[in-house]
CSV table of C-alpha atoms in Angstrom, one decimal:
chain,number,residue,atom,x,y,z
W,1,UNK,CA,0.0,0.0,0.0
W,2,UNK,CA,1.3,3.9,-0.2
W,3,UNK,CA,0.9,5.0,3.3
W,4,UNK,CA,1.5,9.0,3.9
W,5,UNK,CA,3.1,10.1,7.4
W,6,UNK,CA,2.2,13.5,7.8
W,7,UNK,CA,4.0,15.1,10.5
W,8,UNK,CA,6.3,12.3,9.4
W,9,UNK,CA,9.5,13.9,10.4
W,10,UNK,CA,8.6,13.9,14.5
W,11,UNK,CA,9.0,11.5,17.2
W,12,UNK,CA,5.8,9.4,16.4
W,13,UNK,CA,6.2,9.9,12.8
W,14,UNK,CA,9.6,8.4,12.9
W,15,UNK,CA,8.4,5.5,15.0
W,16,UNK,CA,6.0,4.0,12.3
W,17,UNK,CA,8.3,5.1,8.8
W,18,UNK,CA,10.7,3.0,10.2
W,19,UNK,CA,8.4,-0.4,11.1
W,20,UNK,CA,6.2,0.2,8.6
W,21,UNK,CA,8.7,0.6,5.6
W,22,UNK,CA,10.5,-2.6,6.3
W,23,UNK,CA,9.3,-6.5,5.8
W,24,UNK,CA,5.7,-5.1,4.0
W,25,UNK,CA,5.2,-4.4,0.6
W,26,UNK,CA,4.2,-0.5,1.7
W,27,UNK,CA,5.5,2.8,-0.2
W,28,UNK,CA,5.9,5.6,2.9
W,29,UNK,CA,5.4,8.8,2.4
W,30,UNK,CA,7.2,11.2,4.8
W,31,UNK,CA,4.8,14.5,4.4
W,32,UNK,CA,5.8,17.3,6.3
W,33,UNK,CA,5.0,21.1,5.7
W,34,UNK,CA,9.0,22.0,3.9
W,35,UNK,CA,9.5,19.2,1.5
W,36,UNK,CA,13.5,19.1,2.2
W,37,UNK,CA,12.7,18.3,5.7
W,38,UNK,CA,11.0,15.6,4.5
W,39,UNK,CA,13.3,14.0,1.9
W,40,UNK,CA,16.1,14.7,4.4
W,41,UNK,CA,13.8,12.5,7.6
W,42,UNK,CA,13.2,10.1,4.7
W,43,UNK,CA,17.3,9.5,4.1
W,44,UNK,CA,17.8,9.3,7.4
W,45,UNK,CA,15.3,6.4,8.1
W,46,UNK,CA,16.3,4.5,4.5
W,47,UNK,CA,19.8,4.8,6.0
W,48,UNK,CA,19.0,3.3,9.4
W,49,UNK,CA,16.5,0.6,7.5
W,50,UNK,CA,19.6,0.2,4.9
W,51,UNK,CA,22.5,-0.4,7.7
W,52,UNK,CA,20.9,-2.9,9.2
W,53,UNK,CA,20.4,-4.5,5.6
W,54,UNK,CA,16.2,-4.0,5.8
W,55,UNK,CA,15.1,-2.8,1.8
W,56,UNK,CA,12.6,0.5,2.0
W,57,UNK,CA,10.6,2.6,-0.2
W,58,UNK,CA,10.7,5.6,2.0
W,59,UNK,CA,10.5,9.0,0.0
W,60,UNK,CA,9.6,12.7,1.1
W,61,UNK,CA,7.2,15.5,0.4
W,62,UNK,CA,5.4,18.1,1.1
W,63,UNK,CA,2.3,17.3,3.1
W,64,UNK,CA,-0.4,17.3,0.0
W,65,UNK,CA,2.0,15.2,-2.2
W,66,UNK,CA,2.8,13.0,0.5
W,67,UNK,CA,-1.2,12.4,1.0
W,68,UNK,CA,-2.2,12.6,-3.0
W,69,UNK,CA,-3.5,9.2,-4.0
W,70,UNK,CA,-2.1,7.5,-0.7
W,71,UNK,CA,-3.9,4.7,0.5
W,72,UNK,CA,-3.9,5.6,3.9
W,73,UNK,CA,-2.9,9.2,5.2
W,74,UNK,CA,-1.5,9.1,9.1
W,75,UNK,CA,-2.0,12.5,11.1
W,76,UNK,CA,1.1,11.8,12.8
W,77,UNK,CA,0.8,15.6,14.0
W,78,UNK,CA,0.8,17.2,17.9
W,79,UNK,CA,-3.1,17.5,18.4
W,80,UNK,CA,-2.9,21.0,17.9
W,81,UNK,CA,-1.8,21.2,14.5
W,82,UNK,CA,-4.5,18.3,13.6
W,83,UNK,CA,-7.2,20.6,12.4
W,84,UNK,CA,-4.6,22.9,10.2
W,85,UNK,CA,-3.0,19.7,8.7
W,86,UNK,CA,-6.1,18.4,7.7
W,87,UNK,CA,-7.4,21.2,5.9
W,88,UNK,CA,-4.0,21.7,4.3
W,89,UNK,CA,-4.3,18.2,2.2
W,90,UNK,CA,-7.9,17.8,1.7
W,91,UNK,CA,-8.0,18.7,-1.5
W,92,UNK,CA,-5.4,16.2,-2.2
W,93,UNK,CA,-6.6,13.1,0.2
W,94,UNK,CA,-8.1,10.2,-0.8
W,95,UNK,CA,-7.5,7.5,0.8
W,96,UNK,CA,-8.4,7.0,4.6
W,97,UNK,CA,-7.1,9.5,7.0
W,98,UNK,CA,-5.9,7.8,10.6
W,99,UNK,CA,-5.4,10.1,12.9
W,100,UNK,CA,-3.0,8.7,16.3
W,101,UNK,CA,-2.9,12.5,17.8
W,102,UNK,CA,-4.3,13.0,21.2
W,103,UNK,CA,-4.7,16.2,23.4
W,104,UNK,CA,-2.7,16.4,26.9
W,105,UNK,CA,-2.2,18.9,29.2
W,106,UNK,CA,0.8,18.9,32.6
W,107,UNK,CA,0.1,19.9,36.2
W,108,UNK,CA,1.6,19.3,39.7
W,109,UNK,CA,-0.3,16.0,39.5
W,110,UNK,CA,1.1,15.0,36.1
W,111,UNK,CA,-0.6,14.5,32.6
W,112,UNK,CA,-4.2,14.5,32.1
W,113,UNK,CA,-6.5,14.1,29.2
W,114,UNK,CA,-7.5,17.4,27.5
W,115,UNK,CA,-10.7,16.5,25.6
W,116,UNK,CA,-11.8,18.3,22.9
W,117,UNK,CA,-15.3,19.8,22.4
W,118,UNK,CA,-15.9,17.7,19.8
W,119,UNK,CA,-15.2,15.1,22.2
W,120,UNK,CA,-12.2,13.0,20.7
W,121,UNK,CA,-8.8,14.2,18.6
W,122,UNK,CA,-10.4,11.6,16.5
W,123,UNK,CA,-13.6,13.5,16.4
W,124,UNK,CA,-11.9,17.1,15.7
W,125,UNK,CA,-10.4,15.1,12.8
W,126,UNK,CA,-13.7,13.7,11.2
W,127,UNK,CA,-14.9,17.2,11.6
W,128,UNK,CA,-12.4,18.8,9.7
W,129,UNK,CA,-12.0,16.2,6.5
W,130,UNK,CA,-13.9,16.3,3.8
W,131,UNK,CA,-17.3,14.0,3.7
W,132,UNK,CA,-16.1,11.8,2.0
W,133,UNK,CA,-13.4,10.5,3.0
W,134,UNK,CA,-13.6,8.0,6.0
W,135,UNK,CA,-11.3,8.8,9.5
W,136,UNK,CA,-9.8,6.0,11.6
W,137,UNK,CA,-8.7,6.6,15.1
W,138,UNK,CA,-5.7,4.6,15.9
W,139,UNK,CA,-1.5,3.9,16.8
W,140,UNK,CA,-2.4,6.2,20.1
W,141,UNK,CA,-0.8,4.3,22.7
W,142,UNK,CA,2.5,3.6,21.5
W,143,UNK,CA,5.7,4.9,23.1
W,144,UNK,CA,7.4,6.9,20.0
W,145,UNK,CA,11.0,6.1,21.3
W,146,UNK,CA,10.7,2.2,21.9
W,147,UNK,CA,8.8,2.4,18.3
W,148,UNK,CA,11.4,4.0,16.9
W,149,UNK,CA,14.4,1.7,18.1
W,150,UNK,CA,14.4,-1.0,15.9
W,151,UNK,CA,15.9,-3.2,18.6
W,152,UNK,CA,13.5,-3.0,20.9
W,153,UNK,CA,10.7,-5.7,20.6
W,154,UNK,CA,7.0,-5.3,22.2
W,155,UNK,CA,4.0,-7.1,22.0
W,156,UNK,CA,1.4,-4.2,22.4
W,157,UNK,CA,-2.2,-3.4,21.3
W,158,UNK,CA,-3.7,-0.9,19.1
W,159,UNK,CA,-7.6,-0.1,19.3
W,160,UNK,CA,-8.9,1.2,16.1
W,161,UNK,CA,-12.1,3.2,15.7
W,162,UNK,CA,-14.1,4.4,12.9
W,163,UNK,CA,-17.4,4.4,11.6
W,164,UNK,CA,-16.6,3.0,7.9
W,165,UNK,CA,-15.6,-0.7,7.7
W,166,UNK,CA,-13.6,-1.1,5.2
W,167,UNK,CA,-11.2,1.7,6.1
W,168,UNK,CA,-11.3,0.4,9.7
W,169,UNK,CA,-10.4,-3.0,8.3
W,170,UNK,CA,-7.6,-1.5,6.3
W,171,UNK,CA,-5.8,0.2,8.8
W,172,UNK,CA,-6.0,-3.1,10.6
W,173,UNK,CA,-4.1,-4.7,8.2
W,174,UNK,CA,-1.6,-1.9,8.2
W,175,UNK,CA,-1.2,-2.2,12.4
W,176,UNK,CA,-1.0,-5.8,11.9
W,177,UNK,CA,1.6,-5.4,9.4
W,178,UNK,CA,4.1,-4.8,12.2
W,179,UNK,CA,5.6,-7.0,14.2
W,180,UNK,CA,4.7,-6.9,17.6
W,181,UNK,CA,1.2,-5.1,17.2
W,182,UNK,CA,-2.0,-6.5,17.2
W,183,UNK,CA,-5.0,-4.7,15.8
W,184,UNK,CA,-7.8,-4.6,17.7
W,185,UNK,CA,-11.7,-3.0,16.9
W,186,UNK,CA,-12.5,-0.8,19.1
W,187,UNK,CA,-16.0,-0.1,17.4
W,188,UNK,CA,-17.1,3.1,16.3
W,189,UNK,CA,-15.7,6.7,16.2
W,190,UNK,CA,-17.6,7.8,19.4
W,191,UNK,CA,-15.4,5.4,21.0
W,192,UNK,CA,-12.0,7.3,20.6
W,193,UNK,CA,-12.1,9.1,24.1
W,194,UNK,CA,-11.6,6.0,26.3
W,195,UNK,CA,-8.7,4.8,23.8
W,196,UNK,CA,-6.9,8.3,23.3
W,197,UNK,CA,-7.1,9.1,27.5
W,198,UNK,CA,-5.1,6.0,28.2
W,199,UNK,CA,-1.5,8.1,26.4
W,200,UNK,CA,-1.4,10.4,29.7
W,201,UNK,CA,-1.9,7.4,32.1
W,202,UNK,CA,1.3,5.4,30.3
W,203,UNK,CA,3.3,9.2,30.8
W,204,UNK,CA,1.9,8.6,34.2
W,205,UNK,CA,2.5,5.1,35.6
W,206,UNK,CA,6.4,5.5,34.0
W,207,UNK,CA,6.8,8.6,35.9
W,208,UNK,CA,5.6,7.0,39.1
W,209,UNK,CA,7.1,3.6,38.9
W,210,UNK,CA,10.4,3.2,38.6
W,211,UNK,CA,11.1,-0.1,36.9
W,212,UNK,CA,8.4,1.0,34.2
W,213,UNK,CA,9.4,3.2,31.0
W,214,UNK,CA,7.8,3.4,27.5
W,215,UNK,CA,5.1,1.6,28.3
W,216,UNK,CA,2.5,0.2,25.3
W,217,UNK,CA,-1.0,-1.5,27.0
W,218,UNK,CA,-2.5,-4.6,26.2
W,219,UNK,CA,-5.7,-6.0,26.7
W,220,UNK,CA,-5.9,-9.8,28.1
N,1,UNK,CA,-5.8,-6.6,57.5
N,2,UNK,CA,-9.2,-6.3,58.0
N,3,UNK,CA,-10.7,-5.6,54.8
N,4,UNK,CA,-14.9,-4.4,54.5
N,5,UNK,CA,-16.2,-5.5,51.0
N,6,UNK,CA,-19.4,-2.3,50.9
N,7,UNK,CA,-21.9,-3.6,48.1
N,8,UNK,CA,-19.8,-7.4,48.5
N,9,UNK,CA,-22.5,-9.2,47.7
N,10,UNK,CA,-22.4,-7.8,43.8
N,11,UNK,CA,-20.4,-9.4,41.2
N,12,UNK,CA,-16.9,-7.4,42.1
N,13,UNK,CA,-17.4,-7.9,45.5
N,14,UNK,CA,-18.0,-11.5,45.0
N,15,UNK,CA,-14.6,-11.4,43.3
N,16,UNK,CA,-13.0,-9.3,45.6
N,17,UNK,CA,-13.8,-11.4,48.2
N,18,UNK,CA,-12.7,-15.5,47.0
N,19,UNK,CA,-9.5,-13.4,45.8
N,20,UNK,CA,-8.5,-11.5,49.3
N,21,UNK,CA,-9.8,-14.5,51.6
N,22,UNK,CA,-7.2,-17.1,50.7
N,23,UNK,CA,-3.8,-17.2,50.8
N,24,UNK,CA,-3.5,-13.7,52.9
N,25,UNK,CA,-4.4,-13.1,56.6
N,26,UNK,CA,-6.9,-10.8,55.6
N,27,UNK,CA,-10.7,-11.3,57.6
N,28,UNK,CA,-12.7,-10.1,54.8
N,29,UNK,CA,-16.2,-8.9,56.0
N,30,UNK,CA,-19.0,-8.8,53.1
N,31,UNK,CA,-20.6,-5.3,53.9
N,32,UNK,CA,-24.6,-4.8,52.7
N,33,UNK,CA,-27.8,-2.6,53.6
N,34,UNK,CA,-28.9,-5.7,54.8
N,35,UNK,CA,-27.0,-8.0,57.3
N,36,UNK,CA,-29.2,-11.1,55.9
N,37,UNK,CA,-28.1,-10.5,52.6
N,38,UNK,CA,-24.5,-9.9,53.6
N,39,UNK,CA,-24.4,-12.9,56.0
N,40,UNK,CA,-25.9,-15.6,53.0
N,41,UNK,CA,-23.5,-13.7,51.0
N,42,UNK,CA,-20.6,-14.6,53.0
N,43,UNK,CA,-21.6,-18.0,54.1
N,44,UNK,CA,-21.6,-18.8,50.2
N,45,UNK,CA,-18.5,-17.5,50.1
N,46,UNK,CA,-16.7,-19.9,52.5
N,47,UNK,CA,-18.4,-22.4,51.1
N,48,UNK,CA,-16.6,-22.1,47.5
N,49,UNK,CA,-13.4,-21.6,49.3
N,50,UNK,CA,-14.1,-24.3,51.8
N,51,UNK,CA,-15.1,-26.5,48.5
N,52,UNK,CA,-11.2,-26.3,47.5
N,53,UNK,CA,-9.9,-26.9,50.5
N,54,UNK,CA,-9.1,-23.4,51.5
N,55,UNK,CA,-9.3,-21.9,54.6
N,56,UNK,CA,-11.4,-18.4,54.8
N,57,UNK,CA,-11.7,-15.5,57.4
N,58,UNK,CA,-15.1,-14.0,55.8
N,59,UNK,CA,-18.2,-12.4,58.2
N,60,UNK,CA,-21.7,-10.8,56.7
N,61,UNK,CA,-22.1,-7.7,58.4
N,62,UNK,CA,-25.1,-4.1,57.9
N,63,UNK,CA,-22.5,-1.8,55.8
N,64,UNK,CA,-21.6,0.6,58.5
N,65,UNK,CA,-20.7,-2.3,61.1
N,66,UNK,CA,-18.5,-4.0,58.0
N,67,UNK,CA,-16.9,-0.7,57.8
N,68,UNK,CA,-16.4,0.1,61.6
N,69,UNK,CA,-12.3,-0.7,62.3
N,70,UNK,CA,-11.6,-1.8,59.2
N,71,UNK,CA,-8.1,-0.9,57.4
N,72,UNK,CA,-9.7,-0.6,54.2
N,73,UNK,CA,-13.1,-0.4,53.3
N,74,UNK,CA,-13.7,-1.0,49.5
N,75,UNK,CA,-16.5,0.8,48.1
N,76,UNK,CA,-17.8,-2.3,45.8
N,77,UNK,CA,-21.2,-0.8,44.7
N,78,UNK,CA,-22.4,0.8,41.4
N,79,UNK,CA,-21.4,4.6,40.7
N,80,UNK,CA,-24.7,5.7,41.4
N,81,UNK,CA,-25.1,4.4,44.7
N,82,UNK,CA,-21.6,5.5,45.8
N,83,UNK,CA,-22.2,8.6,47.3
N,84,UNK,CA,-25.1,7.0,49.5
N,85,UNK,CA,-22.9,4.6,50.1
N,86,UNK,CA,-20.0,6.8,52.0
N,87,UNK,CA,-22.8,8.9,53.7
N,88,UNK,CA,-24.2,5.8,55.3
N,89,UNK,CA,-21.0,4.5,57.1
N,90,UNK,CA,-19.1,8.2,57.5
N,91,UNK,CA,-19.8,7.7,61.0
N,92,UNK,CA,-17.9,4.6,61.1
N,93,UNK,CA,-15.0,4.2,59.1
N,94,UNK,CA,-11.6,4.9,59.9
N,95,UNK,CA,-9.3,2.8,57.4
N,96,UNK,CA,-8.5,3.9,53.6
N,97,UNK,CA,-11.6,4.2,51.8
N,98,UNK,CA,-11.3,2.1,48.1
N,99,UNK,CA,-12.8,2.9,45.5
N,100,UNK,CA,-13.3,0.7,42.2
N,101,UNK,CA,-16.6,2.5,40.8
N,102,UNK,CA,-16.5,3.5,37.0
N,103,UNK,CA,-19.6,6.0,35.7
N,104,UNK,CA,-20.6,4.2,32.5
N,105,UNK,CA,-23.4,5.0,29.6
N,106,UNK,CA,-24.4,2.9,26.9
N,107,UNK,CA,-25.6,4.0,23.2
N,108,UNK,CA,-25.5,2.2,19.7
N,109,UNK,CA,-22.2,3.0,20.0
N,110,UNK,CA,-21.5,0.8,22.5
N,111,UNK,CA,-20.2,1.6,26.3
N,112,UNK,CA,-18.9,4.7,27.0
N,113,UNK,CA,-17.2,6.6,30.1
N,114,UNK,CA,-19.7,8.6,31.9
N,115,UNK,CA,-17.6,11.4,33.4
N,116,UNK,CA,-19.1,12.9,36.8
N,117,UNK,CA,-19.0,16.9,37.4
N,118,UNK,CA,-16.3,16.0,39.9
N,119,UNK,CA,-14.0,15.2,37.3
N,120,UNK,CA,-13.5,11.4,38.0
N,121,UNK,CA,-15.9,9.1,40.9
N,122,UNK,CA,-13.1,8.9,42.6
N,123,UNK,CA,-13.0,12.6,43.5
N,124,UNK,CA,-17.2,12.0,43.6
N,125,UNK,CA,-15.7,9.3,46.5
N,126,UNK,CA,-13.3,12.4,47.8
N,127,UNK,CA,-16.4,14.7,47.9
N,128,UNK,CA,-18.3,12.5,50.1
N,129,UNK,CA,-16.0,11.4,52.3
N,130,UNK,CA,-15.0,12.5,55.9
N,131,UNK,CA,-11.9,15.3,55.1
N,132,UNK,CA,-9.5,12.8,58.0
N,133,UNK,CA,-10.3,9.9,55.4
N,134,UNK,CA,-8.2,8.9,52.8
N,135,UNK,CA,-9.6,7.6,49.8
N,136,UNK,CA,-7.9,5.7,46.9
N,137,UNK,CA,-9.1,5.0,43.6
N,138,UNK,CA,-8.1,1.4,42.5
N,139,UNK,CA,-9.2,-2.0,41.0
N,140,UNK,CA,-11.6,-0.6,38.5
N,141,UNK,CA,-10.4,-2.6,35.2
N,142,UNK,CA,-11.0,-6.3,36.9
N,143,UNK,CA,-13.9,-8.0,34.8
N,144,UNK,CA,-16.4,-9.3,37.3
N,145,UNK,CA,-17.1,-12.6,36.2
N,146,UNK,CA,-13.2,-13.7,35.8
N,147,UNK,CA,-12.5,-12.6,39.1
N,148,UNK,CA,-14.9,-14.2,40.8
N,149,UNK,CA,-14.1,-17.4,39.0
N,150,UNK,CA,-11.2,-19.1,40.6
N,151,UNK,CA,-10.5,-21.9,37.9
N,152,UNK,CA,-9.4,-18.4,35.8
N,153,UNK,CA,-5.9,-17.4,35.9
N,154,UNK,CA,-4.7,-13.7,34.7
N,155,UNK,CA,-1.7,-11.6,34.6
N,156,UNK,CA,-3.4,-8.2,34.8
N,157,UNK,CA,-2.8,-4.6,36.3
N,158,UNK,CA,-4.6,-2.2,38.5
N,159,UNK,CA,-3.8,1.1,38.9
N,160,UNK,CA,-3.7,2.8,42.2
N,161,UNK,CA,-4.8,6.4,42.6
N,162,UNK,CA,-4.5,8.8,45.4
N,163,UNK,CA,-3.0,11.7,47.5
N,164,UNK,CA,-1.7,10.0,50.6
N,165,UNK,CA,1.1,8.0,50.2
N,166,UNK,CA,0.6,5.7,53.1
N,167,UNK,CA,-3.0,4.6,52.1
N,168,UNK,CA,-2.3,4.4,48.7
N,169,UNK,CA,0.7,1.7,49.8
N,170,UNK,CA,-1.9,0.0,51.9
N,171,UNK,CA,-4.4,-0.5,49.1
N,172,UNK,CA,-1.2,-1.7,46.8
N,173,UNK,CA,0.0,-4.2,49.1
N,174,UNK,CA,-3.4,-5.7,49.6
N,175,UNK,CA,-3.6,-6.0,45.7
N,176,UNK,CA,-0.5,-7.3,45.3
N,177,UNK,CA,-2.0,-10.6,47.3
N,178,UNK,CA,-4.2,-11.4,44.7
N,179,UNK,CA,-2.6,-14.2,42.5
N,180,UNK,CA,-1.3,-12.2,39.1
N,181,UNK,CA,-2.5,-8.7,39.6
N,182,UNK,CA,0.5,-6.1,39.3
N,183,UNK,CA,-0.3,-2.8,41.3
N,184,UNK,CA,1.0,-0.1,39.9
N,185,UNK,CA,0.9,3.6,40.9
N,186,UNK,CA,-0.8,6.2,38.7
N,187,UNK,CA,-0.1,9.0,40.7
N,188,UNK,CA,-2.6,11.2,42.8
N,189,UNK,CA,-6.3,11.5,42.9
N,190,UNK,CA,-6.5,14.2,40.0
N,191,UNK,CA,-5.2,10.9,37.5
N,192,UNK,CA,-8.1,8.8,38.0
N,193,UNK,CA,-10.6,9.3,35.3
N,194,UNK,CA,-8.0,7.6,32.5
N,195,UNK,CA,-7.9,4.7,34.8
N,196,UNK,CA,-11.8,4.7,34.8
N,197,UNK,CA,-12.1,5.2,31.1
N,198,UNK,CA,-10.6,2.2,30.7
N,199,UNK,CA,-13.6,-0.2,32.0
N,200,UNK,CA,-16.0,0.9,29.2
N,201,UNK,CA,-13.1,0.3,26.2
N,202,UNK,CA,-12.5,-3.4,28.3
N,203,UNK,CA,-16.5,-4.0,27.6
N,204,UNK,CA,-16.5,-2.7,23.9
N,205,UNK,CA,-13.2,-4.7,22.4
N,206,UNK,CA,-14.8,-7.7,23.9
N,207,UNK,CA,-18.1,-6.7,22.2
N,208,UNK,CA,-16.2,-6.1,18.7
N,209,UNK,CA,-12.9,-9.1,18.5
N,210,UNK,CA,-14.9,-12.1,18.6
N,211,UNK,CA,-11.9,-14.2,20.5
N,212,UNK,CA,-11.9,-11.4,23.2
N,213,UNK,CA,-13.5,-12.0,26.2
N,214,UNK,CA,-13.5,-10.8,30.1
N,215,UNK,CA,-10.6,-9.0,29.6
N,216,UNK,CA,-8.1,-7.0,32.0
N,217,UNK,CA,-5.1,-4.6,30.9
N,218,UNK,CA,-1.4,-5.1,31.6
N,219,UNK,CA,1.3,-2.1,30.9
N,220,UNK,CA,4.5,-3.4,29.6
């Protein structure tokens, strides 16, 4: 599949270019708003994927061409920049748009879940995409360092929402496609609050136990 | 310890109670609004324990004489009757107040979290409670039905929430004697509704993955 990482160039960003764009048949897209900081995040992954003898189709753009005729088109944007990322590729987007972003705010206690009005990141998301083409919460709970370190290994769980099948079962496939991560249907888009709140709890339970870092969940 | 089960005649209690009443020194007292209930409760209890050759300290006891001297008092009763629930045995409690409630509301959708005005019902718990009371927020993600089911085997977390240190290490250490549950600690009180959350997106992935069923969450 081509699969577009907007935001493709930051922490999460890097996390799935480099599982994604190894041991799958995919095309990744690095997007990012200056196309040079694309195509330079892109060398640098085909150059870690390429030292440790891992193949990868990993090229860069600007956001809209990264997300022009993509399959799938991640958000992989702070939740703040969600909104304006979506509105700068909708004319271009066809494909479905996942969106792994989720809203946090830090006090004395630690970090809490800031919930939109619309009440989900995934939510904000539907509401600013065009009609017609369908949004899929998911990749929310994954630590973007221990993604990104190809010699780490995990065995975590992604919940992914959406109201249209099909795109649901395609981004599925895509979370399935790497090792480690299992896919699992969290039902509809009005289901993305529970899934997106549990981000500040794993900041949390690291910074309040000590043997615990980077943690992923899973459900048994 | 001596550990009150409020409301342990319902299906967490019921858990609660065959997992805290064997292999601990714990005397486990069934709390209900109606000593009849609690006693049969309890007596049914034993029984099951009894049945596999385990030994049980477990007394049926009115709420507020469960609760009277008790190190911890778990609050094992439905969100809605959890406010009652602390008003009627104020007068008597003295231990750590526990509180596993989750506010839940179900649509088409499927189950979602049902977030009080307090911000979480463990701060609805704080609210209600005497101010010389702690109260700690903990074993909310346990699915009833395993639980209580002692041919089932699990390797789950619960997170413990709460402002005083010593109480929150009191509820830990009593969780930690449950056969594979990991206590972890999510920080203070404010951190509790992303623990709650969870319970609803437990109930909807094992209404959408057909091989899911009665499931827990583990951080790793």
């Amino acid at each position: 599949m081509d699969i577009a990482l907007l935001g493709g160039t930051g922490d999460i960003g890097e996390g799935l270019a480099l599982r994604l764009a190894h041991g799958t048949d995919h095309a990744v897209r690095i997007g990012s708003r200056e196309a040079a900081k694309a195509e330079a995040a892109a060398e640098e992954y085909r150059a870690e994927l390429e030292g440790r003898g891992l193949d990868a189709d990993l090229t860069g753009h600007e956001n809209p061409g990264a997300a022009a005729g993509a399959d799938a088109v991640v958000l992989a944007v702070p939740a703040y920049h969600l909104v304006d990322t979506v509105e700068a590729v909708a004319d271009a987007v066809s494909g479905v748009l996942v969106t792994p972003a989720v809203g946090m705010q830090r006090d004395e206690d630690g970090f809490s879940y800031n919930r939109p009005g619309a009440g989900s990141v995934t939510a904000l998301a539907r509401g600013a995409a065009p009609d017609d083409v369908p949004v899929v919460g998911a990749f929310h709970n994954l630590p973007a360092g221990r993604l990104a370190d190809l010699d780490a290994t995990f065995d975590w769980d992604t919940v992914v929402v959406g109201d249209d099948a099909d795109a649901k079962r395609t981004v599925m496939d895509i979370a399935e496609g790497i090792d480690g991560l299992r896919a699992l249907d969290g039902g509809g888009l009005a289901n993305a609050m529970e899934v997106e709140a549990i981000t500040p709890l794993l900041i949390n339970l690291a910074r309040e136990n000590d043997d615990l870092h980077d943690l992923g969940v899973r459900f048994e």
